[in-house]
Every structure is written in structure tokens, then in C-alpha cells.
Amino acid sequence: MKAFTFERARTPAEAAAAAARTPGSRFIAGGTNLLDLMKLEIETPTHLIDVNGLGLDQIEPTPEGGLRIGALVRNTDLAADERVRRDYGVLSRALVAGASGQLRNMATTAGNLLQRTRCPYFYDTNQPCNKRAPGSGCGAIGGFSRQHAVIGVSEACIATHPSDMAVALRVLDAIVETIRPDGSTRKIAIADFHRLPGDQPQIETVLEAGELITAVTLPKPVGGAHIYYKVRDRASYAFALVSVAAIVQRDGTGRVALGGVAHKPWRVEAAEAEMPRGAQAVAGRLLAGAKPTEENAFKLKLVERAIGAALAEAKEAQP
Amino acid sequence: MKFDTPATTNPIDQLKVVGQPVDRIEGPLKTTGTARYAYERHDVAPNAAYGCVVGSAIAKGRIVAISLDAAKAARGVLAIVTAENAGKLGKGDLNTAKLLGGPEIQHYHQAIALVVAETFEQARAAAQLVQVKYERSAGAFDLAAVKDTGTKPKPGFGGPPDTAVGDFAGAFASAAVQFDATYTTPDQSHAMMEPHASTAKWDGDKLTVWTSNQMIAWSVGDMAKTLGIPKENVRLVSPYIGGGFGGKLFVRADVVLAALGARAAKRPVKVALQRPLIINNTTHRPATIQRIRLGAAKDGKISAIAHESWSGDLPEGSPETAVSQTRALYAGDHRMTAMRLVVLDLPEGNAMRAPGEASGMMALEIAMDEMAEKLGLDPIEFRIRNDTQVVPDNPAPPPGGSDPESKAKDEKAEKHNPHPPFSQRRLTECFRTGAERFGWSQRNAAPGKTRDGKWLVGTGVAAAFRNNLVMKSGARVRLDKHGTVTVETDMTDIGTGSYTIIAQTAAEMMGVPLNKVVVRLGDSNFPVSAGSGGQWGGNSSASGVYAACVKLREAVTQKLGFNAADVQFADGQVKSGGRTAPLAQAAGEGGLAAEDTIEFEGLDKKYQQSTFGAHFVEVGVHALTGEVRVRRMLAVCAAGRILNPKTARSQVIGAMTMGVGAALMEELAVDKRHGFFVNHDLAGYEVPVHADIPHQDVVFLDETDPISSPLKAKGVGELGICGIAAAVANAIYHATGVRVRDYPVTLDKLLDGLPSAG
């Protein structure tokens, strides 16, 4: 870990301004991912801005009938919130499918969105990685790629976004609220928040330098059965091979988003028109243009089957 | 004490303390965090500096240049050790690659430097500043690709590389039913909780290392050899070990580098291998390719059996002895086994829990399941029909060396028996007992036919088999004026329960309650024991304590002037001929002490000593996604006298859990271009979590084996992992009809064979 300076910000605007003032700075909240990366010198911030004291830890109703989740709401608290469990079950389920109890106690809503890939080549500083060291190449392409992305990939990077929560937020059409160093705020649709790798896989979101997430808002509830189906090699405490966030209405219409298959939560709205026709049709549209490796081609079939499992669960949930 | 005739009645048979399911005596220390592990020995090595290991960034090649300037200038740095400045180092007998590499690099993450600093954080930061220029050379990293370059390994722990009985080829060709399949097992990591860790301190030319090590005497020898100093100048202390599984049988880089770092920094130095380094820096269970051929008559009697195995290791390394159980487990007049070793430039392979059998049984016990189906026989019935009470293929030991001592030994050795009897073998009873308890008779034999909602349900069985090794083991026992018995031996407790069974043995022998026994382990100042490995530790070390206690009883008897013929030790009293005296009285002010070593002679040659079991597993496989959930597990074990049913059960369920990992998820992923294990942390190398493991039942058949030791016990720590993975794989086949022969059985290998999603 490289030496760094540290400050505690008192307001969101102050935090954003401080970040703009100090190049090489990072915000730190729960630290569940950033600290690991710093120990391995994958992240080498020169300055940390502690945002834990900003008071962004409330979940409040919005005038539109939705919920506004403070950036610092811990994953455990968010998953347990009565309103979330009642109206946004897919989010609660996605959260508890991720990490461990201890990690969820620390991890925050904003931090979860900003966590970085768990690609093993990203984590091993001896290996090439365009995300860690732009221009050095991609170790995973032609290497061990069983966990990697199958769609939206580039020749520079086939990493996945590891979050479960983000997949649920995607299917819920959440909005990310931010504040910029100049004090202006903006709202970013979750669909636009994460980027595909392209030739700059090191840039993972549309956030600008110093821009701080203050909240995530959920539109008013859409009803339906909320399913989060996560498939992995062991029953708990593992990243998804494939995950499915689905909201299914009684008439079979609904929404579906995927985790574990791309550099961002993967949703193709046009594919949702196929939902009444079943998993195969949905998966076909969702994964059109997929470019898997030899090692992860099974994910295409697995997506179809996991959507099938999610739809079957939805049926059981509202017979 | 020589143990060369079968045990008769002795004080252990009272079973007042031995055989009772007592809690681990050191348990409270561990649950309260007061058992100090190697990295925490601030009490004995205050003012220790911290070392951080730099691992090679390439798998094979040379260091062209190494620049330490930036690292040396970093804050807090006290010293940097490299091969260039460490002085002349030897190599231990038990490690293959050098523990401090350079300029030649033999494997990825081979240690090439240790940076010592005031704090761990400073050492870690400075380690990143060590600049190394490498020259890569081509290496072999893909076992399957170089399989055919395999050569015969030297005979070692697994016996000779080749064996043959009768005419396998002829018998196989003429067998009514033939089966031929190839299986693969991947490289696996011990993945123990406590990393390899050492704190080293020099007093003049005398070195003490507090470390985490299973085999103290082996490691003292290898440390002395590596550093080029007399053994007498090396003391190793390893009272608590947070898991080893064979990964800590030997001196590894942490021990050597802590010693070199302490010498360079002129103060105590502690080194723990960073988690991302452990997998490529230390040893692993090597991958295998195994071909099995079975020929049988229509009635299920095996006439021909062949097992060949290929594995890889660094030059001068050793094979995974995956064929050894096949020489002993099932009958059959015509047979052959063969092991071939290829050179791979991956990190070195070595023992991991039940080396040989764990991998071999993964293949053999699927093959038996497949053959049973081919024969139209129940898999249990097929195994029972091929049970044997003698070893079908017992190869002659290699001839001894030319030195006079081994020549004399060879002449003295009894004529080699190619089919020795088993001392005890109740495999059939294990299967019958298990079948009854598990409800095997209710099973629909047809695969893919049992369903529970969205789950395809299947059951599978496999035999468990692991040889029982016995090793010379010493102990010292002291009695003080308070009647407290203190046992000292360099035996280790790797979480197995050694402390407890040793205390039970001493308590039984000396007639005192368990709380009057103190056990001190893992210090090379104590008598040399069997150590912890190969499931020999419990039986052998407790027998060593037995031997020392026999001597102490004699000393007590003599001191009290009692008659040895009828003396009894019970309730802290010694009784003989109507006289009674407190045990403490014999100790007097100065106390009494006795030391002895049990030496096993002859019986292990006359009889085959093995442990047996039967594994039963029920799994559910998600009909759509192929996710596997183990639903029930039962192991029935026949392993001699069980010294402590509680700690023994813990050993077996732990091994079963590890076997579920082997069956379903554990695999070191090889980057075949760059030659390293890619998933080198506990996020990438998945082992089972609680949610993967259902309730586990363990049954021990009531058994004593007077051939094995005075305690009539055997090893049990590794039996539980042998066969279990195959039982899981067989259950998955029964659930789905999909036969997977390449471990681990991950869902991607099942998807194509599952019912269609529609």
C-alpha cells in the first residue's frame, strides 16, 4: 500500500470539491473493495476522502411514490428495509445473494455500484491487464476465462461487473444522483451509469472527476413477482456465473436483467417483449451478438436456463 | 518399546478415558483467542521486525537484474534478503525447488526476496519497489499436452511405479464384460486457514523459529541443511497449527526467509506468506490423468484390473501415487498398475490430505460404479463380490542400499509375501451397515428417474480406503509431587485432536483424571515423534506416549516398592497386594520422569494394515441450471479402536467436506501460456461453505486392531476424504444420467445432458 493522506468530508459538496482539488484522490466509505485493492497496489490513491460522515444514510419516500436510498446506506440495512422487502423484493434478494454478512454490514449503496471487477488477471499485478495498466494487454483473453463476460466485450477486456445489487437496480430502472465539484447535481439513469469496456476498460462509469454519488432513487413500485436467481459454483459467498433479476407480472410480461455476463448489468428492453414466450426467446434476444470464449460459452445456455428457473419461481410466487 | 507382536490386554483396554468423546483439551484456548500461533509470538520474540516476500513474476527463466535501491530507501526498511546476498544456501531433502530462488527461476511466485521493515505495512510497500528484470524461458505447463513424455518415477511413498500380477492383457481381452475409461483430477490447494507463518530469532549461532509445521524433526533437519548449520543449533516450535493438510509437512519459504531476515536485520523477524502467494509459492496436490480398465465375468467377479496414472512435477519431483489403492482394494487375478511422471514447470506438487488414495479413489470408485451398471449389478453388491481378505498385488519392496546396515536388514527380512492378509478388513460390513442406515434398498436404480420438484435426486456410494501407516514415535512423561502428569513430545496438533488423545492415553495409563494431565507439543526440544501426516500421527504418537507411560509406571512401582505383577493405577492411587499409595507420593519432591519411543517392527510387513469405509451421498441437481446441492451424507468407517469418537468424527466430517469440495468446485486453474495457478486466493479457489454441507452422519464400527499398535487404533484423519468425491459424482450421475469423468463436477459439464428447458 502506498502512503496516502486522509481527510473527513463534512458535506457532499465539500467532498466533491476536495476530490477535484486533489488529483489521485478517492472517496472511501465501507472500504470493502478499495482497501483490498490498495494493499495490492492495484489502486494507489494519494489521498482518501472519508465520506462516512456525510449523513447520506437514510432511506426516504420520494414525492413520486418511490424510494430515495442514501449513498451510504449499508447493504445489510437496505436489504432489511421493510419497504424494500415489500415493494422492491428483487433488490433485497440480490443484496443478500452477494458477499457475506460481515461485508454487507460495511458495504454501501454507492460503493457497491463502484466496486471493481474480480477478474484474477486484474488482481495479479504481474499479469497484463488493460483495466489496471492500460495498454498492457488482456490476460484473460486466451487465459482462464470461465467467469468472464460473454457479451459487450471488447478486444481490450472481457471482465464482468461483479455486483448483484446493480443488476436489481437495473431491472428497477433506478436513478443515480450525484453532486459535482462545482456543486451542481445530476441524475443518471442506471442504464447509462456503467460503461462497456471498449478500448478504455479502465473507465467503468460515466462519473466525472470528483463527482460523488449522493443517492440512488427507485421509481414507484411496479408490482409483480420479484426474483433474483443467482447461479454459482458453491451455494454462497461466490460471484455469479450468471444471475437473473426478474420482475414478472401475472400476465407473463415483465423485465429481466442479467449479472455475470457483461462489463455492466445487462438488460435489453426489447428482449422483454418475448417474456410471455418463455426463457429461450428472451435469452436469444438478450444475448444476440454474444462473443463468449471457449471456457465460458456454457453461459449462453446457462442464461436461458437460469431465466427459465426465475420465471418458474415467479409462477410459483403468484399462482 | 518395540512393537513386534500383536497387542494383548493392557491398561488402555480399561477405556475409562480413552475411547470417550471428550472435548478438546486446548479448545478453550482456541475459542478465546489465547492459543498463540506462530505469527503472534510477541511474548517470546518481542521487538520483531516484519518480512514481506517478493514472489517471481515469471514461471521459468532467469533474473537478469534485480534493483533494491528504491526498496532500501523506503521508510522503515531494515534489510533485504536475496539469493545474491544470503550467502551459500543448501536445499532441504523434502522441497523440490529452492525456497529462495534466483538467478534461476523454477516456478511462479518462487520467493526471490524478503524485505524486512519495522512494520508489516512498510515491508509490503517496499516489497513493491523491488525491481526485477527477467528473461523468460519456455516451460511445460499442460499435463495433457505432455502426458506421453512421462517416465517411470523412482519408487517412493507409493511403492514402485509399476506392478503386475498374472496376465492382465489376456484376461482383459477375454473378459465377458469390459470397461475402459479415463478420468482427470485437477490440481488442488490445501487452502488452510492459517497461512504459512514463522517468527525467527537468533541467539548467537543458535536459531529458534516459532512456526506452523506438521513434522518438526523433518523440518529441523531440512532447516539445518538449508542454512548449512548443525541440527543442534536449530529449534522449531509449533504448538498450534491453523490447518496444514500436508501443506506444512515441510520447511517452506517463510521459515527459511524469517531466519535469513532475522540474521540480516539482527533482530527477530516474522514472515507470513501473503494469501495470493500461498497457492503458487507452496505445494499443491498435483493433477492426474487416470486410465482404468476392468474386465469381469457376467457374475461380477473381476478377472482383470488395470490402473494407470500420469501426473507432473518439477524436475526431481515425485508423482501423485494415484494407483496405490488399486493394488489392495478389490480382488482379481490379473492386474497391472503404472505411474508415469512428466516434467511440468508449475509450482511443485506434494502431499495433500491422503496423497495417492484421495485422487486415485476419485477415479477408481467412479469406474466401479460404471462397471456395476454395465454388469447390471447394484454398485454395493458389485463391490462386495470383489472383496478380498488378502492383498491381491503387494509389490516387493525395492532392494536396500549397498551399505552394510541395509544389507543386513535385507537378509533379516522375511520372505516377501505377495498376498499378505489384512490385519482387519470389514469393508463389506461398512457397506451393509451403511446401506441399512441410508435406506439404500429403496433406491430406484435407473438414473434420472427420481424427482423432488425442480430437483433431480440421486444417491451414490463409494468405498473408502486408506492405508494405515505406523511411524516410530517418542515421548517423555513426568510426574510431579502434585500427581500431575506432563507429557512432552514434538508431535503436532494440526486441529486433529492430538493434544486430547495424548492426554487421554496418559490419563488412562497413569490412572489419573484428564485434568491432571498437561500436554506440551510441537517443540524440537522434546522427544522426536511421528508428527502429523499420512493419518499416522494419532495412533503412532499416542503409542509413543503409551510406551513412555509403561516406563513411568515401572519407575513408580519400583519407587513405591510395589509388586509389578499386580500393580494397578486408578483414581490417582497406586494399588498392589492390599497396599495403596497416592501416585503423587512416588514422585517425591524431585518428580519422576520416563522417556521412550515406540518402534514398529515386522507386523506392518506381515500384515497389510488399512482403514476402510463406505460413503453414501444423496444429491439434488437443479433440473434447469445443473446446480448441485448435497442433501445427505453418511460415512461408515472401520478404523480400529477410536481413541476419541468426538475428535475422530470431526476428522471424518472435515474430510467429507473437503471431498465435497474436490467433487464440486476445487480446481487450481492453470494458465497454460504463463505457467501459474490463476485463481490464487480464497475468492478464486472455492472451497465449500456452510450452505454446501448438509447434516453429516458418521458411524464407526466397533473394532480393535491388535496388529496396529498397543492402542489397537489406526489412522482416521484421511480415510474420510478417500472415495467421497466419487460418491458425490456417482450420485450426480444417478440423479441426472450424466456421467462426468473430469473433476470437479461443475454445472457446465451437466447442462447438455439435463432435461430440456421447455
PDB file of C-alpha atoms in Angstrom, chain A residues 68-273:
ATOM      1  CA  ARG A  68     -34.547   7.550  -2.224  1.00  0.00           C
ATOM      2  CA  ILE A  69     -31.659   5.477  -0.864  1.00  0.00           C
ATOM      3  CA  GLY A  70     -28.780   7.449   0.589  1.00  0.00           C
ATOM      4  CA  ALA A  71     -25.402   6.644  -0.885  1.00  0.00           C
ATOM      5  CA  LEU A  72     -24.131   5.463   2.496  1.00  0.00           C
ATOM      6  CA  VAL A  73     -26.971   3.108   3.357  1.00  0.00           C
ATOM      7  CA  ARG A  74     -25.267  -0.177   4.178  1.00  0.00           C
ATOM      8  CA  ASN A  75     -26.180  -3.225   2.118  1.00  0.00           C
ATOM      9  CA  THR A  76     -27.461  -5.017   5.205  1.00  0.00           C
ATOM     10  CA  ASP A  77     -29.790  -2.161   6.137  1.00  0.00           C
ATOM     11  CA  LEU A  78     -31.031  -1.754   2.592  1.00  0.00           C
ATOM     12  CA  ALA A  79     -31.799  -5.453   2.214  1.00  0.00           C
ATOM     13  CA  ALA A  80     -33.666  -5.482   5.523  1.00  0.00           C
ATOM     14  CA  ASP A  81     -35.719  -2.312   4.964  1.00  0.00           C
ATOM     15  CA  GLU A  82     -39.390  -3.163   5.192  1.00  0.00           C
ATOM     16  CA  ARG A  83     -40.351  -1.008   2.188  1.00  0.00           C
ATOM     17  CA  VAL A  84     -37.613  -2.505   0.059  1.00  0.00           C
ATOM     18  CA  ARG A  85     -38.616  -6.015   1.009  1.00  0.00           C
ATOM     19  CA  ARG A  86     -42.279  -5.288   0.274  1.00  0.00           C
ATOM     20  CA  ASP A  87     -42.073  -3.267  -2.931  1.00  0.00           C
ATOM     21  CA  TYR A  88     -38.632  -3.999  -4.372  1.00  0.00           C
ATOM     22  CA  GLY A  89     -38.053  -7.602  -3.407  1.00  0.00           C
ATOM     23  CA  VAL A  90     -35.617  -8.161  -6.255  1.00  0.00           C
ATOM     24  CA  LEU A  91     -33.254  -5.638  -4.679  1.00  0.00           C
ATOM     25  CA  SER A  92     -33.420  -7.205  -1.259  1.00  0.00           C
ATOM     26  CA  ARG A  93     -32.822 -10.646  -2.732  1.00  0.00           C
ATOM     27  CA  ALA A  94     -29.935  -9.501  -4.878  1.00  0.00           C
ATOM     28  CA  LEU A  95     -28.260  -7.890  -1.884  1.00  0.00           C
ATOM     29  CA  VAL A  96     -28.430 -10.954   0.328  1.00  0.00           C
ATOM     30  CA  ALA A  97     -27.184 -13.114  -2.544  1.00  0.00           C
ATOM     31  CA  GLY A  98     -23.956 -11.123  -2.520  1.00  0.00           C
ATOM     32  CA  ALA A  99     -20.842 -11.241  -0.350  1.00  0.00           C
ATOM     33  CA  SER A 100     -21.167 -12.241   3.300  1.00  0.00           C
ATOM     34  CA  GLY A 101     -22.946 -10.787   6.312  1.00  0.00           C
ATOM     35  CA  GLN A 102     -19.784  -9.090   7.503  1.00  0.00           C
ATOM     36  CA  LEU A 103     -19.121  -7.467   4.139  1.00  0.00           C
ATOM     37  CA  ARG A 104     -22.734  -6.351   3.718  1.00  0.00           C
ATOM     38  CA  ASN A 105     -22.541  -4.678   7.114  1.00  0.00           C
ATOM     39  CA  MET A 106     -19.782  -2.432   5.779  1.00  0.00           C
ATOM     40  CA  ALA A 107     -20.545  -2.113   2.076  1.00  0.00           C
ATOM     41  CA  THR A 108     -22.555   0.926   0.992  1.00  0.00           C
ATOM     42  CA  THR A 109     -25.023   1.511  -1.802  1.00  0.00           C
ATOM     43  CA  ALA A 110     -22.734   3.801  -3.765  1.00  0.00           C
ATOM     44  CA  GLY A 111     -19.659   1.703  -3.071  1.00  0.00           C
ATOM     45  CA  ASN A 112     -21.399  -1.409  -4.308  1.00  0.00           C
ATOM     46  CA  LEU A 113     -22.070   0.292  -7.657  1.00  0.00           C
ATOM     47  CA  LEU A 114     -18.426   1.316  -7.903  1.00  0.00           C
ATOM     48  CA  GLN A 115     -16.794  -1.969  -6.940  1.00  0.00           C
ATOM     49  CA  ARG A 116     -14.340  -3.267  -9.460  1.00  0.00           C
ATOM     50  CA  THR A 117     -14.151  -6.498 -11.372  1.00  0.00           C
ATOM     51  CA  ARG A 118     -12.850  -9.646  -9.687  1.00  0.00           C
ATOM     52  CA  CYS A 119     -11.022 -10.799 -12.828  1.00  0.00           C
ATOM     53  CA  PRO A 120      -7.958 -12.646 -11.451  1.00  0.00           C
ATOM     54  CA  TYR A 121      -5.690 -11.025 -14.039  1.00  0.00           C
ATOM     55  CA  PHE A 122      -6.801  -7.604 -12.770  1.00  0.00           C
ATOM     56  CA  TYR A 123      -5.804  -8.731  -9.282  1.00  0.00           C
ATOM     57  CA  ASP A 124      -2.371 -10.102 -10.164  1.00  0.00           C
ATOM     58  CA  THR A 125      -0.039  -7.186 -10.788  1.00  0.00           C
ATOM     59  CA  ASN A 126       2.440  -9.431 -12.607  1.00  0.00           C
ATOM     60  CA  GLN A 127      -0.084 -10.023 -15.356  1.00  0.00           C
ATOM     61  CA  PRO A 128      -1.166  -7.829 -18.225  1.00  0.00           C
ATOM     62  CA  CYS A 129      -4.486  -6.031 -17.708  1.00  0.00           C
ATOM     63  CA  ASN A 130      -5.813  -3.110 -19.713  1.00  0.00           C
ATOM     64  CA  LYS A 131      -8.080  -2.149 -16.867  1.00  0.00           C
ATOM     65  CA  ARG A 132      -5.285  -1.914 -14.317  1.00  0.00           C
ATOM     66  CA  ALA A 133      -2.471  -0.901 -16.644  1.00  0.00           C
ATOM     67  CA  PRO A 134      -3.963   0.488 -19.862  1.00  0.00           C
ATOM     68  CA  GLY A 135      -2.150  -0.755 -22.924  1.00  0.00           C
ATOM     69  CA  SER A 136      -0.594  -3.779 -21.214  1.00  0.00           C
ATOM     70  CA  GLY A 137      -2.986  -6.259 -22.815  1.00  0.00           C
ATOM     71  CA  CYS A 138      -5.652  -8.594 -21.509  1.00  0.00           C
ATOM     72  CA  GLY A 139      -4.523 -11.696 -19.636  1.00  0.00           C
ATOM     73  CA  ALA A 140      -7.968 -13.227 -19.544  1.00  0.00           C
ATOM     74  CA  ILE A 141      -8.374 -13.410 -23.323  1.00  0.00           C
ATOM     75  CA  GLY A 142      -6.748 -16.716 -24.144  1.00  0.00           C
ATOM     76  CA  GLY A 143      -6.294 -17.424 -20.440  1.00  0.00           C
ATOM     77  CA  PHE A 144      -8.571 -18.583 -17.645  1.00  0.00           C
ATOM     78  CA  SER A 145     -11.882 -17.001 -18.585  1.00  0.00           C
ATOM     79  CA  ARG A 146     -14.590 -19.227 -17.160  1.00  0.00           C
ATOM     80  CA  GLN A 147     -16.080 -16.412 -15.064  1.00  0.00           C
ATOM     81  CA  HIS A 148     -15.787 -13.739 -17.717  1.00  0.00           C
ATOM     82  CA  ALA A 149     -18.154 -11.710 -19.858  1.00  0.00           C
ATOM     83  CA  VAL A 150     -19.841 -13.138 -22.927  1.00  0.00           C
ATOM     84  CA  ILE A 151     -21.464 -10.021 -24.317  1.00  0.00           C
ATOM     85  CA  GLY A 152     -20.491  -6.403 -24.776  1.00  0.00           C
ATOM     86  CA  VAL A 153     -16.877  -7.483 -24.620  1.00  0.00           C
ATOM     87  CA  SER A 154     -14.003  -5.850 -26.458  1.00  0.00           C
ATOM     88  CA  GLU A 155     -10.578  -6.904 -27.571  1.00  0.00           C
ATOM     89  CA  ALA A 156      -9.217  -4.952 -24.647  1.00  0.00           C
ATOM     90  CA  CYS A 157     -11.256  -6.506 -21.858  1.00  0.00           C
ATOM     91  CA  ILE A 158     -13.698  -9.306 -21.058  1.00  0.00           C
ATOM     92  CA  ALA A 159     -14.172  -8.528 -17.366  1.00  0.00           C
ATOM     93  CA  THR A 160     -17.570  -8.619 -15.693  1.00  0.00           C
ATOM     94  CA  HIS A 161     -19.118  -6.221 -13.247  1.00  0.00           C
ATOM     95  CA  PRO A 162     -19.350  -8.241 -10.030  1.00  0.00           C
ATOM     96  CA  SER A 163     -22.301  -6.548  -8.307  1.00  0.00           C
ATOM     97  CA  ASP A 164     -25.582  -8.313  -7.614  1.00  0.00           C
ATOM     98  CA  MET A 165     -27.238  -5.153  -6.301  1.00  0.00           C
ATOM     99  CA  ALA A 166     -26.592  -3.289  -9.533  1.00  0.00           C
ATOM    100  CA  VAL A 167     -28.422  -5.938 -11.541  1.00  0.00           C
ATOM    101  CA  ALA A 168     -31.515  -5.454  -9.415  1.00  0.00           C
ATOM    102  CA  LEU A 169     -31.209  -1.667  -9.706  1.00  0.00           C
ATOM    103  CA  ARG A 170     -31.029  -2.065 -13.465  1.00  0.00           C
ATOM    104  CA  VAL A 171     -34.246  -4.023 -13.628  1.00  0.00           C
ATOM    105  CA  LEU A 172     -35.863  -1.454 -11.331  1.00  0.00           C
ATOM    106  CA  ASP A 173     -34.817   1.477 -13.548  1.00  0.00           C
ATOM    107  CA  ALA A 174     -33.044   3.177 -10.674  1.00  0.00           C
ATOM    108  CA  ILE A 175     -31.569   6.667 -10.954  1.00  0.00           C
ATOM    109  CA  VAL A 176     -28.137   7.544  -9.604  1.00  0.00           C
ATOM    110  CA  GLU A 177     -27.966  11.039  -8.082  1.00  0.00           C
ATOM    111  CA  THR A 178     -24.640  12.829  -7.906  1.00  0.00           C
ATOM    112  CA  ILE A 179     -23.005  16.064  -6.974  1.00  0.00           C
ATOM    113  CA  ARG A 180     -20.113  17.549  -8.922  1.00  0.00           C
ATOM    114  CA  PRO A 181     -17.164  19.568  -7.638  1.00  0.00           C
ATOM    115  CA  ASP A 182     -18.824  22.787  -8.817  1.00  0.00           C
ATOM    116  CA  GLY A 183     -21.812  21.991  -6.621  1.00  0.00           C
ATOM    117  CA  SER A 184     -24.144  21.088  -9.494  1.00  0.00           C
ATOM    118  CA  THR A 185     -26.131  17.891  -9.245  1.00  0.00           C
ATOM    119  CA  ARG A 186     -27.349  15.476 -11.848  1.00  0.00           C
ATOM    120  CA  LYS A 187     -29.368  12.319 -12.248  1.00  0.00           C
ATOM    121  CA  ILE A 188     -28.014   9.406 -14.244  1.00  0.00           C
ATOM    122  CA  ALA A 189     -30.201   6.521 -15.328  1.00  0.00           C
ATOM    123  CA  ILE A 190     -28.673   3.246 -14.123  1.00  0.00           C
ATOM    124  CA  ALA A 191     -28.723   2.066 -17.738  1.00  0.00           C
ATOM    125  CA  ASP A 192     -26.246   4.812 -18.600  1.00  0.00           C
ATOM    126  CA  PHE A 193     -24.188   4.694 -15.434  1.00  0.00           C
ATOM    127  CA  HIS A 194     -21.804   1.811 -16.208  1.00  0.00           C
ATOM    128  CA  ARG A 195     -19.808   1.679 -19.447  1.00  0.00           C
ATOM    129  CA  LEU A 196     -18.856  -1.160 -21.712  1.00  0.00           C
ATOM    130  CA  PRO A 197     -15.097  -1.750 -21.858  1.00  0.00           C
ATOM    131  CA  GLY A 198     -14.444  -0.677 -25.445  1.00  0.00           C
ATOM    132  CA  ASP A 199     -10.844   0.391 -25.787  1.00  0.00           C
ATOM    133  CA  GLN A 200     -10.826   2.122 -22.403  1.00  0.00           C
ATOM    134  CA  PRO A 201     -11.779  -0.591 -19.903  1.00  0.00           C
ATOM    135  CA  GLN A 202     -10.171   1.425 -17.112  1.00  0.00           C
ATOM    136  CA  ILE A 203     -13.103   3.846 -17.319  1.00  0.00           C
ATOM    137  CA  GLU A 204     -16.016   1.982 -15.822  1.00  0.00           C
ATOM    138  CA  THR A 205     -18.711   4.601 -15.219  1.00  0.00           C
ATOM    139  CA  VAL A 206     -19.767   7.965 -16.623  1.00  0.00           C
ATOM    140  CA  LEU A 207     -18.840   9.733 -13.385  1.00  0.00           C
ATOM    141  CA  GLU A 208     -16.629  12.760 -13.900  1.00  0.00           C
ATOM    142  CA  ALA A 209     -13.556  13.550 -11.855  1.00  0.00           C
ATOM    143  CA  GLY A 210     -14.602  14.350  -8.297  1.00  0.00           C
ATOM    144  CA  GLU A 211     -18.258  13.524  -8.912  1.00  0.00           C
ATOM    145  CA  LEU A 212     -19.832  11.934  -5.827  1.00  0.00           C
ATOM    146  CA  ILE A 213     -22.861   9.674  -5.685  1.00  0.00           C
ATOM    147  CA  THR A 214     -25.311  11.007  -3.115  1.00  0.00           C
ATOM    148  CA  ALA A 215     -28.287   8.716  -3.568  1.00  0.00           C
ATOM    149  CA  VAL A 216     -29.974   6.099  -5.668  1.00  0.00           C
ATOM    150  CA  THR A 217     -33.683   6.569  -6.275  1.00  0.00           C
ATOM    151  CA  LEU A 218     -36.184   3.911  -7.151  1.00  0.00           C
ATOM    152  CA  PRO A 219     -39.279   4.781  -9.172  1.00  0.00           C
ATOM    153  CA  LYS A 220     -42.629   3.892  -7.719  1.00  0.00           C
ATOM    154  CA  PRO A 221     -43.190   0.141  -7.333  1.00  0.00           C
ATOM    155  CA  VAL A 222     -44.314  -1.810 -10.375  1.00  0.00           C
ATOM    156  CA  GLY A 223     -45.704  -4.834  -8.538  1.00  0.00           C
ATOM    157  CA  GLY A 224     -45.229  -8.331  -9.900  1.00  0.00           C
ATOM    158  CA  ALA A 225     -43.157 -11.187  -8.601  1.00  0.00           C
ATOM    159  CA  HIS A 226     -39.598 -10.205  -7.779  1.00  0.00           C
ATOM    160  CA  ILE A 227     -36.986 -12.859  -8.375  1.00  0.00           C
ATOM    161  CA  TYR A 228     -33.219 -12.838  -8.137  1.00  0.00           C
ATOM    162  CA  TYR A 229     -31.766 -16.104  -9.330  1.00  0.00           C
ATOM    163  CA  LYS A 230     -28.025 -16.386  -8.879  1.00  0.00           C
ATOM    164  CA  VAL A 231     -26.049 -19.348 -10.187  1.00  0.00           C
ATOM    165  CA  ARG A 232     -22.568 -20.045  -8.891  1.00  0.00           C
ATOM    166  CA  ASP A 233     -20.200 -22.922  -8.180  1.00  0.00           C
ATOM    167  CA  ARG A 234     -20.957 -23.020  -4.485  1.00  0.00           C
ATOM    168  CA  ALA A 235     -24.093 -22.238  -2.560  1.00  0.00           C
ATOM    169  CA  SER A 236     -22.956 -18.961  -1.046  1.00  0.00           C
ATOM    170  CA  TYR A 237     -20.145 -16.400  -0.948  1.00  0.00           C
ATOM    171  CA  ALA A 238     -19.180 -16.519  -4.599  1.00  0.00           C
ATOM    172  CA  PHE A 239     -19.600 -14.231  -7.564  1.00  0.00           C
ATOM    173  CA  ALA A 240     -22.255 -15.140 -10.087  1.00  0.00           C
ATOM    174  CA  LEU A 241     -21.544 -17.300 -13.082  1.00  0.00           C
ATOM    175  CA  VAL A 242     -24.871 -15.932 -14.225  1.00  0.00           C
ATOM    176  CA  SER A 243     -27.583 -14.119 -12.318  1.00  0.00           C
ATOM    177  CA  VAL A 244     -31.076 -13.112 -13.331  1.00  0.00           C
ATOM    178  CA  ALA A 245     -33.061 -10.236 -11.862  1.00  0.00           C
ATOM    179  CA  ALA A 246     -36.657 -10.517 -12.968  1.00  0.00           C
ATOM    180  CA  ILE A 247     -39.934  -8.789 -12.281  1.00  0.00           C
ATOM    181  CA  VAL A 248     -42.779 -10.826 -13.675  1.00  0.00           C
ATOM    182  CA  GLN A 249     -46.424  -9.763 -13.831  1.00  0.00           C
ATOM    183  CA  ARG A 250     -49.315 -12.204 -13.681  1.00  0.00           C
ATOM    184  CA  ASP A 251     -49.851 -11.935 -17.422  1.00  0.00           C
ATOM    185  CA  GLY A 252     -46.289 -13.093 -18.047  1.00  0.00           C
ATOM    186  CA  THR A 253     -44.954  -9.698 -19.080  1.00  0.00           C
ATOM    187  CA  GLY A 254     -42.146  -8.131 -17.161  1.00  0.00           C
ATOM    188  CA  ARG A 255     -38.497  -7.190 -17.062  1.00  0.00           C
ATOM    189  CA  VAL A 256     -35.266  -9.077 -16.848  1.00  0.00           C
ATOM    190  CA  ALA A 257     -31.614  -8.131 -16.343  1.00  0.00           C
ATOM    191  CA  LEU A 258     -28.510 -10.288 -16.129  1.00  0.00           C
ATOM    192  CA  GLY A 259     -25.420 -10.306 -13.968  1.00  0.00           C
ATOM    193  CA  GLY A 260     -22.172 -12.158 -14.553  1.00  0.00           C
ATOM    194  CA  VAL A 261     -22.280 -11.821 -18.331  1.00  0.00           C
ATOM    195  CA  ALA A 262     -21.020  -8.319 -19.107  1.00  0.00           C
ATOM    196  CA  HIS A 263     -18.999  -5.333 -18.005  1.00  0.00           C
ATOM    197  CA  LYS A 264     -22.254  -3.874 -16.669  1.00  0.00           C
ATOM    198  CA  PRO A 265     -25.633  -5.167 -15.564  1.00  0.00           C
ATOM    199  CA  TRP A 266     -27.084  -6.456 -18.810  1.00  0.00           C
ATOM    200  CA  ARG A 267     -30.578  -5.568 -19.897  1.00  0.00           C
ATOM    201  CA  VAL A 268     -32.082  -5.331 -23.362  1.00  0.00           C
ATOM    202  CA  GLU A 269     -35.555  -3.839 -23.076  1.00  0.00           C
ATOM    203  CA  ALA A 270     -36.560  -5.206 -26.487  1.00  0.00           C
ATOM    204  CA  ALA A 271     -35.980  -8.734 -25.244  1.00  0.00           C
ATOM    205  CA  GLU A 272     -38.637  -8.291 -22.594  1.00  0.00           C
ATOM    206  CA  ALA A 273     -41.368  -8.360 -25.213  1.00  0.00           C
TER     207      ALA A 273
END
